[in-house]
Short mmCIF file of C-alpha atoms in Angstrom, two decimals:
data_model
loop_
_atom_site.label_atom_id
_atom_site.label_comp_id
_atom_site.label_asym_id
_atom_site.label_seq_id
_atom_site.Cartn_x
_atom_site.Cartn_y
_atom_site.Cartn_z
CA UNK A 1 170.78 156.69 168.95
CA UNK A 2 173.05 153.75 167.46
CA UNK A 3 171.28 150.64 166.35
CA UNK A 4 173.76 148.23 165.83
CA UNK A 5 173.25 144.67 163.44
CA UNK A 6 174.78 141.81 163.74
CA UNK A 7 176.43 139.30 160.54
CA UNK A 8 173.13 137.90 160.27
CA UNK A 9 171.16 141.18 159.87
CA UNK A 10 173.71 142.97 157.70
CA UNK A 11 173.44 139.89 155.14
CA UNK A 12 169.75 140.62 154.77
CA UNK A 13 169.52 143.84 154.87
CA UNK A 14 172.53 144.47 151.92
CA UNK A 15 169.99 141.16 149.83
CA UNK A 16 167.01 143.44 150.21
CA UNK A 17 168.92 146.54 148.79
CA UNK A 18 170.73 144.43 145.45
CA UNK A 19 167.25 143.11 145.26
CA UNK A 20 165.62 146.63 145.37
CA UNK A 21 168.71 148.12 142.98
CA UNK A 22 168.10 145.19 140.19
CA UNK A 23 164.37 146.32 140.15
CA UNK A 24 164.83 149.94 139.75
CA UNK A 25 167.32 149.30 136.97
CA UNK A 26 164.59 147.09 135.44
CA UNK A 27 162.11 149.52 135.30
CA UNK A 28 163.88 153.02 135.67
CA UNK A 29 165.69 153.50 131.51
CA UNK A 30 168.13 156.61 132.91
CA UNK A 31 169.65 154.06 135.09
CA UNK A 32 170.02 151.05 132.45
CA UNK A 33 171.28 153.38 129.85
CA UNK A 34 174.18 154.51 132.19
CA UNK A 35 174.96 151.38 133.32
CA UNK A 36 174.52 152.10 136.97
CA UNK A 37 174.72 148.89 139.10
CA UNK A 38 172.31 147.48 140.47
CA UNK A 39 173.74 147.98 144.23
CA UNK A 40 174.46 151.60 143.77
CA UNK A 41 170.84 151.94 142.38
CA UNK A 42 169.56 150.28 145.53
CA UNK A 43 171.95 152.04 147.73
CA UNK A 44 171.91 155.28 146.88
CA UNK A 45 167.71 154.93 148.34
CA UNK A 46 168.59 153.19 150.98
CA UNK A 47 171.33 155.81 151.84
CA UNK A 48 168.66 158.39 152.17
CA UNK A 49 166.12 156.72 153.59
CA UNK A 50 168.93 156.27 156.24
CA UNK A 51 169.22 160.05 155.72
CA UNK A 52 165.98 160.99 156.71
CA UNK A 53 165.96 158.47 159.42
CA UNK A 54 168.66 160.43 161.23
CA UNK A 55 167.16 164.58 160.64
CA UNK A 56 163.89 162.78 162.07
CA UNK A 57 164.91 160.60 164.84
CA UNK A 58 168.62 160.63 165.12
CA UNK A 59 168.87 157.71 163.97
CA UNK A 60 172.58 155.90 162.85
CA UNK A 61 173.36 152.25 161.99
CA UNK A 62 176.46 150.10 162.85
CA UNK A 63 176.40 147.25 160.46
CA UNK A 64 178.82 144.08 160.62
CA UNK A 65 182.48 145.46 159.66
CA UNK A 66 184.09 141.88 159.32
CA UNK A 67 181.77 140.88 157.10
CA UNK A 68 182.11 143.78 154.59
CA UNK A 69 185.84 143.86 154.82
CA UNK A 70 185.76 140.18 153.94
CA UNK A 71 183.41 140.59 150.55
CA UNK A 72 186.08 143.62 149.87
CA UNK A 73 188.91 141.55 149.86
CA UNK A 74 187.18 138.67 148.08
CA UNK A 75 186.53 141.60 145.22
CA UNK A 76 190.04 142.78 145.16
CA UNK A 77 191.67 139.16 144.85
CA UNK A 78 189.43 138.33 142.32
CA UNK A 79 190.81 141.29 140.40
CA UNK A 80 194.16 139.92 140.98
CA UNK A 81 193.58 136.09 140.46
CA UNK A 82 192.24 137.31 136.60
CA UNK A 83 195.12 139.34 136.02
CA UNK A 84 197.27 136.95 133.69
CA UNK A 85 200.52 138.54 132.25
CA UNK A 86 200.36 136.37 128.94
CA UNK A 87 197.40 138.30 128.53
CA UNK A 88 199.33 141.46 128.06
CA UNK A 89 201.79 139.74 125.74
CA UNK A 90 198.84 138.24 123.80
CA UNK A 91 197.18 141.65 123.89
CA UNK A 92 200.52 142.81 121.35
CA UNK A 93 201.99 146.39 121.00
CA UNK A 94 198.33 148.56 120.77
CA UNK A 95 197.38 147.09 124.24
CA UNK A 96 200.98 147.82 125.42
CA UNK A 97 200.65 151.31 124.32
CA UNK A 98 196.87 152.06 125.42
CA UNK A 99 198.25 150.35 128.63
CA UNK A 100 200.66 153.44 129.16
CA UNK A 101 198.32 156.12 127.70
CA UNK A 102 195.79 155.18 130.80
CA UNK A 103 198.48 154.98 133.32
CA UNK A 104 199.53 158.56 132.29
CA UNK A 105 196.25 159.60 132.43
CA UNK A 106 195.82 157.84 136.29
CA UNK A 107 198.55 160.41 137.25
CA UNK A 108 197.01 163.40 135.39
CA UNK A 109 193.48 163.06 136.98
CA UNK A 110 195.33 163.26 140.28
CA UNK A 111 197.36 165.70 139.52
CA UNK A 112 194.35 167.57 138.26
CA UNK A 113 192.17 166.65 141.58
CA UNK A 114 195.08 166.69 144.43
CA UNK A 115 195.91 170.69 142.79
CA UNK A 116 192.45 171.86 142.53
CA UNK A 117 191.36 170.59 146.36
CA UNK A 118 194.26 172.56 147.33
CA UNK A 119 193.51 175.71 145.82
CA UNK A 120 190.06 175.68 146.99
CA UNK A 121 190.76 174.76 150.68
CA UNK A 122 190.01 171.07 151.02
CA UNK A 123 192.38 168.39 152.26
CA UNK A 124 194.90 167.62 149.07
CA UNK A 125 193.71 164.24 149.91
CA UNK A 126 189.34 164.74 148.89
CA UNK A 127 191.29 165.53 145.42
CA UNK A 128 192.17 161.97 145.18
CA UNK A 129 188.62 160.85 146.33
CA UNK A 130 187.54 163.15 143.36
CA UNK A 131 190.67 161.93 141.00
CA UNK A 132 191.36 158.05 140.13
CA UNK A 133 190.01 156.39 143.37
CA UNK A 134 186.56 157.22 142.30
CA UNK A 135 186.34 157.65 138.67
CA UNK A 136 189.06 155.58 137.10
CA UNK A 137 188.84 153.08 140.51
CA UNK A 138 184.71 153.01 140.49
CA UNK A 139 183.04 152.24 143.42
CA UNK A 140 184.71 149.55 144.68
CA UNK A 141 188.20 151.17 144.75
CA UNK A 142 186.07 153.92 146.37
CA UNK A 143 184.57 151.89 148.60
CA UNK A 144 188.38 150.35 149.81
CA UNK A 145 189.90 153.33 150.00
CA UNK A 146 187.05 155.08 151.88
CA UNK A 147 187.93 153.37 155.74
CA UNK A 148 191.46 154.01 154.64
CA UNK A 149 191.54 157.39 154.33
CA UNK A 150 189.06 158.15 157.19
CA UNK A 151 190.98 155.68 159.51
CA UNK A 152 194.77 156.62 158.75
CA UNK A 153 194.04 160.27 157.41
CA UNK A 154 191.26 161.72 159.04
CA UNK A 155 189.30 162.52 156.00
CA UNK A 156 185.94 162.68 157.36
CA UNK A 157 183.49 161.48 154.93
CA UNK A 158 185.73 160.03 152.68
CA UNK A 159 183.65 156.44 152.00
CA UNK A 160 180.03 158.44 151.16
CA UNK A 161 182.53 160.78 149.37
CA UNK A 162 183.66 158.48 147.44
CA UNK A 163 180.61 156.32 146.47
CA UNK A 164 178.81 159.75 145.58
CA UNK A 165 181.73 160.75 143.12
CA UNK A 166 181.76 157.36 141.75
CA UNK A 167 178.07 157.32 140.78
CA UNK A 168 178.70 160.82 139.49
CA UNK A 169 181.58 159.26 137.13
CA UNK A 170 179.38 156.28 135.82
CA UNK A 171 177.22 159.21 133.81
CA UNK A 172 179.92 161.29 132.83
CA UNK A 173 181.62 158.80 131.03
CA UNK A 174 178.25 157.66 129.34
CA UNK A 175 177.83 161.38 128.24
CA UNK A 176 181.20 161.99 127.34
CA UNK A 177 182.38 159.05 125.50
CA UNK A 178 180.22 159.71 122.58
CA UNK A 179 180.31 163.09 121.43
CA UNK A 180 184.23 162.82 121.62
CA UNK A 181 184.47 159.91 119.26
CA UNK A 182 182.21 161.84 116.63
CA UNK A 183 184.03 164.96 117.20
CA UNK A 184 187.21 162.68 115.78
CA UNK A 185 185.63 160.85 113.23
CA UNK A 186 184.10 163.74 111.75
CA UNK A 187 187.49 165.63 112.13
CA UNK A 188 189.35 163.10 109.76
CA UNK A 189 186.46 163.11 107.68
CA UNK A 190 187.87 162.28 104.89
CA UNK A 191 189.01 158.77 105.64
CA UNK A 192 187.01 156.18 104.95
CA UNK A 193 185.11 154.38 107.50
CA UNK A 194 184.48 150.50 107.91
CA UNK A 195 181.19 149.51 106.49
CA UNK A 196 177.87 150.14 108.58
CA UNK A 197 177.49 146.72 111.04
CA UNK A 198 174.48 146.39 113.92
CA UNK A 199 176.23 143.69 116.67
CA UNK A 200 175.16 143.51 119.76
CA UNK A 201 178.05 143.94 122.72
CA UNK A 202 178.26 140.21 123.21
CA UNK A 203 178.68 139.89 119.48
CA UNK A 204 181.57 142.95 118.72
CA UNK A 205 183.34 141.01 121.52
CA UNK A 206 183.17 137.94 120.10
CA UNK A 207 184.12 139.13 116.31
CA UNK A 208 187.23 140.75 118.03
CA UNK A 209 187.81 137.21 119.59
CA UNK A 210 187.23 135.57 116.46
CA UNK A 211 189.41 137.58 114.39
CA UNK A 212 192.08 137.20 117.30
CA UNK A 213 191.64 133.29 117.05
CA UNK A 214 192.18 133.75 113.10
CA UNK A 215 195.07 135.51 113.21
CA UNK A 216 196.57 133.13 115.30
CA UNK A 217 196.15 130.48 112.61
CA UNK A 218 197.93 132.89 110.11
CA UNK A 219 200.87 132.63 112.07
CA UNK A 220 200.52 136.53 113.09
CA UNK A 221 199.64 136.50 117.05
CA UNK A 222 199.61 134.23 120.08
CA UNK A 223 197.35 131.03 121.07
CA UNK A 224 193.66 132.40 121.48
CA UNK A 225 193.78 130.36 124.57
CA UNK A 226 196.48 132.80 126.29
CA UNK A 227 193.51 135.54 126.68
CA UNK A 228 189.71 134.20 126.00
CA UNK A 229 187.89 130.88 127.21
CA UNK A 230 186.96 128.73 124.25
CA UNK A 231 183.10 129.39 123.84
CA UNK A 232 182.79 125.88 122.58
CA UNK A 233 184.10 124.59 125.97
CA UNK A 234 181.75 125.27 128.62
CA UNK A 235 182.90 124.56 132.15
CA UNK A 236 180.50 124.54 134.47
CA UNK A 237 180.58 125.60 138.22
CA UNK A 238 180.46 122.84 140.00
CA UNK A 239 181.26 122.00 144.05
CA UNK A 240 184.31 120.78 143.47
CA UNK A 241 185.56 124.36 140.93
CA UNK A 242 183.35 126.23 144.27
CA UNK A 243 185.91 124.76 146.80
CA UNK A 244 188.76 125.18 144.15
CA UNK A 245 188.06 128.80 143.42
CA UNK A 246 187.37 129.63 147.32
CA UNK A 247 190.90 127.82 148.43
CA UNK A 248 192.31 130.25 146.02
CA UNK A 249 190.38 133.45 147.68
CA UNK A 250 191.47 132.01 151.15
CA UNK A 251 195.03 132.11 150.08
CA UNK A 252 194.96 135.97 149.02
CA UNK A 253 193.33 137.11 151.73
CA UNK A 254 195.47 135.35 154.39
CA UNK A 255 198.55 136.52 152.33
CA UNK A 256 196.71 140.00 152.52
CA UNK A 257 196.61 139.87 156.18
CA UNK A 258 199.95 138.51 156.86
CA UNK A 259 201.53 141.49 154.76
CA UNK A 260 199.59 143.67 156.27
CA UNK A 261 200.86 142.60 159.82
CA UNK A 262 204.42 142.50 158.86
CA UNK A 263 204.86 146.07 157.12
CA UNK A 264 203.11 147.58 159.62
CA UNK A 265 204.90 150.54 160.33
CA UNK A 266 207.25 150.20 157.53
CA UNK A 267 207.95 151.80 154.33
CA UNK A 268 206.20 149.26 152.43
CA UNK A 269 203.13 149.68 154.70
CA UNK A 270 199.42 149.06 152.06
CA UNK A 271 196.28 148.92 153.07
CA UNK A 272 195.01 145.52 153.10
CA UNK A 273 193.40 145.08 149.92
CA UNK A 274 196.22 146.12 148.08
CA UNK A 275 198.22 143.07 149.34
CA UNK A 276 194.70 140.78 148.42
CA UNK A 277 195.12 142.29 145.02
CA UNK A 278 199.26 141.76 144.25
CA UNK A 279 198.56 138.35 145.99
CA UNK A 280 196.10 137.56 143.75
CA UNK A 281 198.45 138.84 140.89
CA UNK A 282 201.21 136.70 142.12
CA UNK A 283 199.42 133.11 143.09
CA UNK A 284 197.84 133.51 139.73
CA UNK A 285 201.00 133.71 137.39
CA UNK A 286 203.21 131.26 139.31
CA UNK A 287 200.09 128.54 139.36
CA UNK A 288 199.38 129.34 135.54
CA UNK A 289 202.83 129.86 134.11
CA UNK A 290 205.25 127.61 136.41
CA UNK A 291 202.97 125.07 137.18
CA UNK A 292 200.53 124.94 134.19
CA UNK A 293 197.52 125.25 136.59
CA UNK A 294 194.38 125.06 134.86
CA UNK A 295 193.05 128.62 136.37
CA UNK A 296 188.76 128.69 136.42
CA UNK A 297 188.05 132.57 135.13
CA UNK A 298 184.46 131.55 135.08
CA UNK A 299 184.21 131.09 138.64
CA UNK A 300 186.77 133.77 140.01
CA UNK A 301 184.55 136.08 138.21
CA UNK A 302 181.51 135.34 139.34
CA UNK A 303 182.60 135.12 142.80
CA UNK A 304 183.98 138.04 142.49
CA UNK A 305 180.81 139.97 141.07
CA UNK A 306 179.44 138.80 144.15
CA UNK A 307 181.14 139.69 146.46
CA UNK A 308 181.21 143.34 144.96
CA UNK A 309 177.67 143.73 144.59
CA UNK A 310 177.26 142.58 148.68
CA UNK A 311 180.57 144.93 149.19
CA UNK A 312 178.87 147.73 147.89
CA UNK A 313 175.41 146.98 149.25
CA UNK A 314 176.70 147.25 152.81
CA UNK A 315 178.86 149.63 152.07
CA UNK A 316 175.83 151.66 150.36
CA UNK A 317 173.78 151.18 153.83
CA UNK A 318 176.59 153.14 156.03
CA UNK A 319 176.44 156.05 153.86
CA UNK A 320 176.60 159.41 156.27
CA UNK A 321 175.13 161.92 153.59
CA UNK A 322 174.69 164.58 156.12
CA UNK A 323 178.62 164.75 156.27
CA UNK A 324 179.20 166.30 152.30
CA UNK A 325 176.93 169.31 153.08
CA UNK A 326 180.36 171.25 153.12
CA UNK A 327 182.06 169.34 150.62
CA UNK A 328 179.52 169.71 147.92
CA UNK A 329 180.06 173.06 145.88
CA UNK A 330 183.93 172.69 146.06
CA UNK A 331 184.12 168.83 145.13
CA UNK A 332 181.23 169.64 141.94
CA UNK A 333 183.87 172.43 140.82
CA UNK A 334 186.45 169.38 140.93
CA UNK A 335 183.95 166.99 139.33
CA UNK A 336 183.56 169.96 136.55
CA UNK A 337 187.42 170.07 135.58
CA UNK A 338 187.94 165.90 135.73
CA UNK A 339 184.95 166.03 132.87
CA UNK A 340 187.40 168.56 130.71
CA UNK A 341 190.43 166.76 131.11
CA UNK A 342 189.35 163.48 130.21
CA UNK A 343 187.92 164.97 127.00
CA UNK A 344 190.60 166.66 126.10
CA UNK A 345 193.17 163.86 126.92
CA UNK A 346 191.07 161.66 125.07
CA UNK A 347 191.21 163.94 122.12
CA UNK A 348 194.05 164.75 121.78
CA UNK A 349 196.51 162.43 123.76
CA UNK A 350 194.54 158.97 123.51
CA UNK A 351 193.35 159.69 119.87
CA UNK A 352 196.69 160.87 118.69
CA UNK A 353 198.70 158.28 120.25
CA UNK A 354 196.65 155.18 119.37
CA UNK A 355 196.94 156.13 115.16
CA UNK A 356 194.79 159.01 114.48
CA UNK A 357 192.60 157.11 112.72
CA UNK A 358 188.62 155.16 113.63
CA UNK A 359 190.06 152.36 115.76
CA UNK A 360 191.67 155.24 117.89
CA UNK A 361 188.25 157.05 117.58
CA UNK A 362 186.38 154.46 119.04
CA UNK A 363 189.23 153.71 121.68
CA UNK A 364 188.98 157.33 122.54
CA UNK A 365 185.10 156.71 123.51
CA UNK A 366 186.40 153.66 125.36
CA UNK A 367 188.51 155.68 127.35
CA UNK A 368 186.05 157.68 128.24
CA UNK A 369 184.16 154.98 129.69
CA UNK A 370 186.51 153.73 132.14
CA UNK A 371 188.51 156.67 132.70
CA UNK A 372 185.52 158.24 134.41
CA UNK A 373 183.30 155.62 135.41
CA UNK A 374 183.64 151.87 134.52
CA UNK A 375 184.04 149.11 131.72
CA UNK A 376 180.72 148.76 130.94
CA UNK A 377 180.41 152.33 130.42
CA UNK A 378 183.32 151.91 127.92
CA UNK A 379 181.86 148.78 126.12
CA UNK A 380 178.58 150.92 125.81
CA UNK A 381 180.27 153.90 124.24
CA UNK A 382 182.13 151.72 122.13
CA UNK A 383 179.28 150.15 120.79
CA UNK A 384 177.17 153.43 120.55
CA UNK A 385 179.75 154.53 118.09
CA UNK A 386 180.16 151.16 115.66
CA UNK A 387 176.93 150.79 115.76
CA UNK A 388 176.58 154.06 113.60
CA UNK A 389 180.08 153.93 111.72
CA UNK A 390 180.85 150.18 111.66
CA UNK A 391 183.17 147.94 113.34
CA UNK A 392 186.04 148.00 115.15
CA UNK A 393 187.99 145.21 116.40
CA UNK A 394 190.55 146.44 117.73
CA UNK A 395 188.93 148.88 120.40
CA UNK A 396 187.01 145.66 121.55
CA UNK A 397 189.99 143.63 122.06
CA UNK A 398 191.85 146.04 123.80
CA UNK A 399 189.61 147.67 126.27
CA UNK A 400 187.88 145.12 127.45
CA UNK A 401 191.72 143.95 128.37
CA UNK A 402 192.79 147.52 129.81
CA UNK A 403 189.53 148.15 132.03
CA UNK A 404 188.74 144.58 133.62
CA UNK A 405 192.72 143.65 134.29
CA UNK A 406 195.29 146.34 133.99
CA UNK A 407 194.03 149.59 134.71
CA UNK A 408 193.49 148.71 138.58
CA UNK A 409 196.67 147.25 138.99
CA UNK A 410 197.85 150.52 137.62
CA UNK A 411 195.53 152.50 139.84
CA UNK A 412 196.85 151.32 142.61
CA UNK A 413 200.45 151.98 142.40
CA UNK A 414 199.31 155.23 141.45
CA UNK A 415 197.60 155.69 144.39
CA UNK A 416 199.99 154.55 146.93
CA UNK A 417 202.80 156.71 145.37
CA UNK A 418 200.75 159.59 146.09
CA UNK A 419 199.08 158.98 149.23
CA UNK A 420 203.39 158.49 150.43
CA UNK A 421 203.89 162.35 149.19
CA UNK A 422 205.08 164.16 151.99
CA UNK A 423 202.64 167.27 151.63
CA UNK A 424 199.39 164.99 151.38
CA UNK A 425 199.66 163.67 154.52
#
C-alpha cells in the first residue's frame, strides 16, 4: 500500500527528521567526530523505520517530488552563484595546481569504480554511484544524480545507492586523512616542522586569511577582497538581501529549465541541475566582473545550506533500502578499492606534486577529506594534523577554495563525459 503526502506534509515531515538528525549529532560523539550531517543522521533512522514499515505492513511513501526537485536546484545554484573565477586567480599557482591534481583524481576514482562494477557484474554505471558522484560529489551530488540515473538509465536503486555510499565516504575520509599525513611527515623526517600551534578551525582559517590580506599589502598577491568577506564588515540578512538573493535563485533555476527544454534530445542534453549549476556560474561572473555587482555570499550560502539540508531530508525519507540487498557485497568490494586509491594517490601523487614537503602533508590529509567524503571532513583532518605539528597556511587557504567551489564544477564535467561513453549506457 502507497501512502502518498502532499507539499504540506513532506515539509513537516523532512523538519521533524533535520530536527531529529541535529539531536543525535548532539548527543551521539561517533557522529560529531565524522562530521556526519545532521540530515543524513536523521535520515538514515527515518530510512529504516520506513524499512521496517514496509517487511511489516507493506508499507511505501510518495512524498512531494516538486518540492524536493526545487530545494535541489536551489542547492546546486547556490554552488554556482559562489563560484567566482577571481577567486581562482587570487587563489595563485598552488590552488591552480591542487585544482588539477583533484580533477585527475575525479577521473581516476571513476575509472577505478566504472572497471571494477564491470568485472564483478554490475551495471558500469553503480561504479559511478560508488566513484565521484558519491564520494568526491557527497550526498547532494548523490542525491541529483540518483532520479537521473534511475529515470534515464534504469539503475534501480541508484538514489538509496547513492546516499548509502555517501555516508560510507564521510568516515572514510575522517579515517584516512590522518594516518596518511603522518605517514608523510614522518617519512621526510628530517625536515623541520613549523612550531607546535593549538587554533581552532575558525581560527587556522582566519590566520590563512590574515596572512593572505598581508601579503597583499607587500605587494605579493591580489586584493583580499577578490576571495574572503571582510570580518570587520558584517552584512546582515535582511528582507531586502532575502528578495535579492532569491531573484538570483529564480534566475538559475528558470535558466535551468529552459536549457533543459531546449537540448532535449540533443548532444548537449544535462540533467537539470547541471544547467542550475553553470547558470549559477555564469550570472555570477558577468554580474560581479562586468557589472561590478555587489554579490551577498552570506546569504547565497545560507540559503543554500538550507535548501540542502531539506534536499536531503526528503530525499533521506524515500530511501528503498530493501532494493541494495543484491548490491551490497559487490559495491563494499568497490567501496574497499576507492579507500586504497585515494591513499595512495594522496601519497604519492597529491604529496609529490604539491612540494614534498608539510604544507603538501597536510594538503594530502585535506584531500582525503573531500576526495572521499566532504569539506568539513577535510578541514577536520587538516586541523587534526596542525594541531599536533603546527601550522599550515597554505593547506587552509587552498582547500577550503578547492572543496566548497571548484571541485564540483569539476565533478560534473567529469561526470557527464562519462555518463556520454558509448559502453555505459
Amino acid at each position: 500500500m502507497e501512502v502518498q503526502l502532499n507539499g504540506y506534509y513532506t515539509m513537516i515531515l523532512a523538519t521533524l527528521v533535520l530536527l531529529l538528525g541535529r539531536y543525535l549529532v548532539v548527543k551521539v560523539k561517533f557522529l560529531a567526530d565524522f562530521n556526519i550531517p545532521e540530515p543524513v543522521a536523521g535520515g538514515l533512522v527515518a530510512g529504516i523505520i520506513v524499512y521496517v514499515l514496509n517487511l511489516a505492513f507493506g508499507l511505501t511513501f510518495k512524498f512531494q517530488g516538486e518540492l524536493q526537485t526545487a530545494f535541489m536546484l536551489m542547492f546546486f545554484s547556490s554552488i554556482g552563484l559562489s563560484a567566482d573565477f577571481a577567486r581562482l586567480k587570487a587563489g595563485g599557482k598552488p590552488l591552480a595546481i591542487f585544482l588539477v591534481v583533484v580533477a585527475a583524481f575525479i577521473v581516476v576514482q571513476d575509472v577505478v569504480g566504472v572497471s571494477l562494477a564491470a568485472v564483478l557484474g554490475l551495471d558500469p554505471l553503480i561504479g559511478l554511484v560508488a566513484g565521484s558522484i558519491t564520494l568526491t560529489g557527497g550526498h547532494g551530488t548523490a542525491g541529483a544524480w540518483g532520479p537521473v540515473l534511475e529515470s534515464r538509465y534504469g539503475i534501480t536503486g541508484a538514489t538509496t545507492l547513492g546516499i548509502a555510499t555517501a555516508t560510507f565516504g564521510l568516515v572514510a575520509g575522517g579515517l584516512i586523512g590522518g594516518p596518511v599525513a603522518k605517514y608523510l611527515i614522518k617519512k621526510m623526517g628530517h625536515q623541520k616542522l613549523p612550531p607546535p600551534t593549538h587554533q581552532t578551525q575558525a581560527e587556522a582559517v582566519a590566520a590563512a586569511q590574515s596572512l593572505y590580506s598581508t601579503r597583499h599589502a607587500e605587494g605579493t598577491d591580489q586584493p583580499d577582497n577578490a576571495m574572503f568577506d571582510k570580518p570587520d564588515e558584517i552584512r546582515l540578512i535582511t528582507a531586502s538581501s532575502t528578495i535579492e538573493t532569491l531573484a538570483l535563485f529564480a534566475a538559475c533555476m528558470a535558466f535551468a529549465g529552459l536549457m533543459t527544454t531546449a537540448t532535449k534530445g540533443t548532444a548537449i542534453e544535462l540533467p537539470t541541475f547541471v544547467w542550475a549549476l553553470g547558470g549559477g556560474v555564469i550570472i555570477r561572473n558577468v554580474l560581479t566582473h562586468f557589472f561590478r555587482f555587489d554579490m551577498f555570499d552570506r546569504a547565497i550560502d545560507v540559503f543554500g545550506n538550507a535548501s540542502l539540508s531539506l534536499f536531503l531530508a526528503m530525499a533521506l525519507l524515500s530511501l528503498r533500502l530493501w532494493e541494495l540487498t543484491d548490491l551490497a557485497l559487490p559495491v563494499m568490494v568497490i567501496l574497499a578499492a576507492q579507500v586504497v586509491v585515494m591513499m595512495a594517490y594522496a601519497s604519492w601523487v597529491t604529496f609529490k606534486v604539491m612540494g614534498s614537503n608539510y604544507d603538501a602533508a597536510v594538503l594530502a590529509a585535506g584531500h582525503c577529506g573531500f576526495g572521499m567524503g566532504a569539506t568539513p571532513t577535510a578541514i577536520a583532518n587538516m586541523q587534526a594534523i596542525t594541531d599536533r605539528y603546527g601550522p599550515s597556511y597554505k593547506a587552509f587557504l587552498i582547500v577550503p577554495m578547492v572543496g566548497a567551489f571548484f571541485v564540483d564544477l569539476v565533478n560534473a564535467a567529469v561526470l557527464q563525459l562519462f555518463t556520454q561513453l558509448p559502453f555505459l549506457r
